[in-house]
mmCIF file of C-alpha atoms in Angstrom:
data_model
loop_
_atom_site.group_PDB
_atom_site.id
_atom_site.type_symbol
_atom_site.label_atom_id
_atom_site.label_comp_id
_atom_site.label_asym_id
_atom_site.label_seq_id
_atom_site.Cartn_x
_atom_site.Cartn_y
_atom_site.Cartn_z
ATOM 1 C CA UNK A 1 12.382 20.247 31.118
ATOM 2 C CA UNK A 2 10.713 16.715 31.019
ATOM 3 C CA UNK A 3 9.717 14.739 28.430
ATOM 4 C CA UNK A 4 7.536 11.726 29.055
ATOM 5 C CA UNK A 5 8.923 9.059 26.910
ATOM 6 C CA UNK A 6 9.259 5.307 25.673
ATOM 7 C CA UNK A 7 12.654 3.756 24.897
ATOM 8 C CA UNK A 8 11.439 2.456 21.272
ATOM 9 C CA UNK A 9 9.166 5.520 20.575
ATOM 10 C CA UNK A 10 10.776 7.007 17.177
ATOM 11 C CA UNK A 11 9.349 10.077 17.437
ATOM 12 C CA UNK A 12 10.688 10.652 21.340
ATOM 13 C CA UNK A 13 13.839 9.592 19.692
ATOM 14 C CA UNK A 14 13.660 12.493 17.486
ATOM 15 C CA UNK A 15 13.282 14.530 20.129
ATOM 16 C CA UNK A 16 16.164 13.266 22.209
ATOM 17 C CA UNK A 17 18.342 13.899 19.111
ATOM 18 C CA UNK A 18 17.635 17.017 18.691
ATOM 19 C CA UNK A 19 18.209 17.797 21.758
ATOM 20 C CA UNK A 20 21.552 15.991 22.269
ATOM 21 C CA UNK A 21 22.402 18.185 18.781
ATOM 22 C CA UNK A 22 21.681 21.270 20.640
ATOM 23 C CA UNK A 23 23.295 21.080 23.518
ATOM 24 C CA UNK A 24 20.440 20.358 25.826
ATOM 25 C CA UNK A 25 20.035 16.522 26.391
ATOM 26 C CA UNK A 26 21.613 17.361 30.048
ATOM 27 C CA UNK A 27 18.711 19.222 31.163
ATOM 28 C CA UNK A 28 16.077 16.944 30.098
ATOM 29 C CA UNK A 29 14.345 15.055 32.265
ATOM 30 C CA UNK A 30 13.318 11.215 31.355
ATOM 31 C CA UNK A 31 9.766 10.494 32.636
ATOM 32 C CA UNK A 32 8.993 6.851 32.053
ATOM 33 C CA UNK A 33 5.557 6.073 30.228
ATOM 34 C CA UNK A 34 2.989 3.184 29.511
ATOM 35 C CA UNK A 35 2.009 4.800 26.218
ATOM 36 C CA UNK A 36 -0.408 2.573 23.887
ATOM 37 C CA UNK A 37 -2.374 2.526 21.066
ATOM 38 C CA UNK A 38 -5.093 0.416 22.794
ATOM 39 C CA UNK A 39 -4.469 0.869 26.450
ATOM 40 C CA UNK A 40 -4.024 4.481 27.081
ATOM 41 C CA UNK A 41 -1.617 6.299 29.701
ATOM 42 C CA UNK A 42 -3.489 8.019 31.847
ATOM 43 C CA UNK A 43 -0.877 10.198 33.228
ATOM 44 C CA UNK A 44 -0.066 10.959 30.074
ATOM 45 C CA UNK A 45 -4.044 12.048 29.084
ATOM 46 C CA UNK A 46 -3.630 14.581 32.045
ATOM 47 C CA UNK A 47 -0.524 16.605 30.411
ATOM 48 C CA UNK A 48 -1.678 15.538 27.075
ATOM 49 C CA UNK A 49 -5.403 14.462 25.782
ATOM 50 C CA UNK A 50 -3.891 12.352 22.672
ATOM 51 C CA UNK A 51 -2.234 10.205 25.767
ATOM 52 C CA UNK A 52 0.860 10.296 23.087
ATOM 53 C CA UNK A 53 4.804 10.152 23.873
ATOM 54 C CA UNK A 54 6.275 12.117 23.342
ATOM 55 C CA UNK A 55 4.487 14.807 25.840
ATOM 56 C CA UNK A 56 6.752 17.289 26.917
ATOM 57 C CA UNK A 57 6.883 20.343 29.880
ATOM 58 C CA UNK A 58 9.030 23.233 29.571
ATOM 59 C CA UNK A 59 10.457 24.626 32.625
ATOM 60 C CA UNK A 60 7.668 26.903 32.687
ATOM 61 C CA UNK A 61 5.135 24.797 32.433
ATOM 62 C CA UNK A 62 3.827 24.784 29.528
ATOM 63 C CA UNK A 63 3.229 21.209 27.902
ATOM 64 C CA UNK A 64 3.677 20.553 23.753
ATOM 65 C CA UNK A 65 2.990 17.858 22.047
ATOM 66 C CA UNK A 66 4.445 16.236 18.811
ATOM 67 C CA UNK A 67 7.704 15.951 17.771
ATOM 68 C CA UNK A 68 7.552 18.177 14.886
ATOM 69 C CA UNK A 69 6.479 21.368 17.733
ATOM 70 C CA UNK A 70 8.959 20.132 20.654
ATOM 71 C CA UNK A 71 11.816 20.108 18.314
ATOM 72 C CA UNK A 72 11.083 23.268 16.885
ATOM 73 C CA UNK A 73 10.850 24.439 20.785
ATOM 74 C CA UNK A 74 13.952 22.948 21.507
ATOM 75 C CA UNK A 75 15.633 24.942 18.180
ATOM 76 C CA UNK A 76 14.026 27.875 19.527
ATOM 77 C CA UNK A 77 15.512 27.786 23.035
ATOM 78 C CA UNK A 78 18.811 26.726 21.692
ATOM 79 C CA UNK A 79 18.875 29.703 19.349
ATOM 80 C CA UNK A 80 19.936 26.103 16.993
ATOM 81 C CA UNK A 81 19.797 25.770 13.249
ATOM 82 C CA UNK A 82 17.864 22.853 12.957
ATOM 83 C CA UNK A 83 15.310 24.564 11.475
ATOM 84 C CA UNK A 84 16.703 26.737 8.972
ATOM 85 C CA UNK A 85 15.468 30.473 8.842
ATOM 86 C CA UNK A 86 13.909 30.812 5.328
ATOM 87 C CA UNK A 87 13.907 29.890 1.898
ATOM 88 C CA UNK A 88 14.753 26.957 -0.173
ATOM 89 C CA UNK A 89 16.754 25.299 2.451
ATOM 90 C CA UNK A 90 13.716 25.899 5.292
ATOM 91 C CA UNK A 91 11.486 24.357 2.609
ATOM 92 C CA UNK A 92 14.141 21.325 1.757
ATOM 93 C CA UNK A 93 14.308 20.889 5.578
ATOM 94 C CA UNK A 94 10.742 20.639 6.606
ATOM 95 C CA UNK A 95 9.752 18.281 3.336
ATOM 96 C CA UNK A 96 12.511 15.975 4.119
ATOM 97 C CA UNK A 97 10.994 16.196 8.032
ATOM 98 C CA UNK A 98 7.754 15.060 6.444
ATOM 99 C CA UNK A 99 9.071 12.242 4.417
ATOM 100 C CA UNK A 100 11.029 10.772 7.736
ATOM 101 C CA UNK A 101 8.347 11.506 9.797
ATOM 102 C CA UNK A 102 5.781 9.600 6.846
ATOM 103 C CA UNK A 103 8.544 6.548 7.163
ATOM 104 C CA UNK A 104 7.870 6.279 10.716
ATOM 105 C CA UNK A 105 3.442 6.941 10.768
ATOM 106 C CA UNK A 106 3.567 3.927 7.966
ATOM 107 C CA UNK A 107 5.944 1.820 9.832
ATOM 108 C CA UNK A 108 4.360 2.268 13.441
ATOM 109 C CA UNK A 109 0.689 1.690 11.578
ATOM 110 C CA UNK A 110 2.789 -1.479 10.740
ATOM 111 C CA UNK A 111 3.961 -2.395 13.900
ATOM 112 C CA UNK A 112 0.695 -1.774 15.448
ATOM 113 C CA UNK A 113 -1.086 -3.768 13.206
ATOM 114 C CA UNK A 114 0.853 -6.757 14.285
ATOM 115 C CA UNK A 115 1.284 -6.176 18.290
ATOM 116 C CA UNK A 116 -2.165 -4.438 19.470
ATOM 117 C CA UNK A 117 -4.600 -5.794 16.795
ATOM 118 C CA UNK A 118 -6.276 -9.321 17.393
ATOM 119 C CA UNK A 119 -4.761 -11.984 15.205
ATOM 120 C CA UNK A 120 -8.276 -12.704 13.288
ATOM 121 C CA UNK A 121 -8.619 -8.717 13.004
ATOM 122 C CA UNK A 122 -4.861 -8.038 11.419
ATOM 123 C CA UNK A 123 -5.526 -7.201 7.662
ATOM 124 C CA UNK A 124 -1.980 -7.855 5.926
ATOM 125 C CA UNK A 125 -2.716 -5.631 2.810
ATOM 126 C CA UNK A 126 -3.311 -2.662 4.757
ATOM 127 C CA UNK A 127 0.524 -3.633 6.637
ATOM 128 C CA UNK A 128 1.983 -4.171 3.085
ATOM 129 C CA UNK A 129 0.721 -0.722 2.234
ATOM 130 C CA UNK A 130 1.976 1.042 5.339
ATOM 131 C CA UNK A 131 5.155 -0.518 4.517
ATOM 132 C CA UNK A 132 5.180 0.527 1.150
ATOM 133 C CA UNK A 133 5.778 3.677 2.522
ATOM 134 C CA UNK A 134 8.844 2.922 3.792
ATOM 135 C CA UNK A 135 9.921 1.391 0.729
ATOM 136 C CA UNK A 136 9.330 4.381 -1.401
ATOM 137 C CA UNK A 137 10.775 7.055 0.506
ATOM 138 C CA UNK A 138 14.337 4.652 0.777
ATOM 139 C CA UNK A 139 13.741 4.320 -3.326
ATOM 140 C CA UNK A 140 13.345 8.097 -3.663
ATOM 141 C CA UNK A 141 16.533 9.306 -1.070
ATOM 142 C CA UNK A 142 18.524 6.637 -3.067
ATOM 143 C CA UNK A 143 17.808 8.140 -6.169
ATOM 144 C CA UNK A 144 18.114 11.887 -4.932
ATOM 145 C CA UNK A 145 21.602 11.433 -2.167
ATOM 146 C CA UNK A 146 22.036 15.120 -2.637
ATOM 147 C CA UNK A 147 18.615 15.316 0.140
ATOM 148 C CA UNK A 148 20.744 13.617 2.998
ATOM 149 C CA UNK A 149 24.505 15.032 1.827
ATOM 150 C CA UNK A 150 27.304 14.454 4.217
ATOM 151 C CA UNK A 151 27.871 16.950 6.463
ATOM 152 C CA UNK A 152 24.111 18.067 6.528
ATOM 153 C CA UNK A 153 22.357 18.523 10.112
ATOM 154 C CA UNK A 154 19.103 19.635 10.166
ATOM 155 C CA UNK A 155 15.535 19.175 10.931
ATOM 156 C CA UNK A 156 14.813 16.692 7.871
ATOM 157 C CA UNK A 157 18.564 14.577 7.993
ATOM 158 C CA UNK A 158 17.716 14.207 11.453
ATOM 159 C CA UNK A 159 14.286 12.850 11.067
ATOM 160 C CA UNK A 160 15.286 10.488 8.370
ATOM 161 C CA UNK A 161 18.528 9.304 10.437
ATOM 162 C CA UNK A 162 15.484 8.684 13.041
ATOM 163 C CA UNK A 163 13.231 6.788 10.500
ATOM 164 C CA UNK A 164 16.325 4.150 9.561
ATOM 165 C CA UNK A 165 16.896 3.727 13.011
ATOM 166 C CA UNK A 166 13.131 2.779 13.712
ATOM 167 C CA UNK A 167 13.100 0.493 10.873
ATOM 168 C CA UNK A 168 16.908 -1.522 11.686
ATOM 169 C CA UNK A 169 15.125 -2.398 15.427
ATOM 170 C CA UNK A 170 11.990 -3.329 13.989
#
């Protein structure tokens, strides 16, 4: 398996979690990328036409895109529990997924906003309100703990763990 990646990329992070997790980190291959919002990978564009990281190959072949489908490939191959079967947990899982995952969109937008826009271009309010995202989401898992217990591993804790990461380097 390969994974074209970026050492700062959040989402390949996720990725290389899960996989570490389940047991598979040993057979994945690091394939370094120039991946940009502005100036776009072209090696990348060939596996994947959003010329995002992280792009990923099976050992058959096949390529997926976005962290959401490579770590539910990489539960899948695993036979893991990442992703819980059914019901409420499944559910709990995949919403707290989303609200990591929304941390992260907001707080890239953010960083992008700053590094690949042009100075006079930057519009601060629109950064302020990606941030606010972040923001939130902390306020709301502070006031509901019992969504990131100790001792809980799954698809969402993982994501989030991922999300506090991204924002303590940036």
């Amino acid at each position: 398996m390969q994974i074209y990646f970026s050492p700062f990329s959040p989402y390949v992070r996720k990725c290389l979690v899960t996989a570490h997790e389940l047991g598979l980190n040993e057979r994945m291959q690091l394939l370094p990328s120039n991946a940009n919002p502005v100036t776009r990978d072209r090696e990348i564009i060939e596996k994947n036409p959003l010329g995002k990281v992280p792009t990923f190959v099976t050992d058959e072949g096949a390529v997926l895109y976005d962290s959401r489908v490579v770590c539910e490939y990489l539960n899948d191959l695993a036979k893991g529990s990442l992703f819980p079967a059914g019901g409420d947990a499944r559910w709990a899982a995949l919403t707290l997924q989303a609200l990591g995952d929304g941390i992260l969109d907001g707080a890239l937008i953010a960083r992008y906003e700053d590094v690949a826009r042009p100075e006079p271009l930057r519009w601060p309010q629109w950064r302020a309100a990606q941030l606010d995202k972040a923001e939130t989401s902390l306020a709301h898992l502070s006031a509901h703990p019992e969504l990131i217990a100790p001792g809980r591993v799954d698809i969402g804790t993982l994501t989030v763990a991922c999300a506090l990461w991204y924002l303590d380097l940036r």
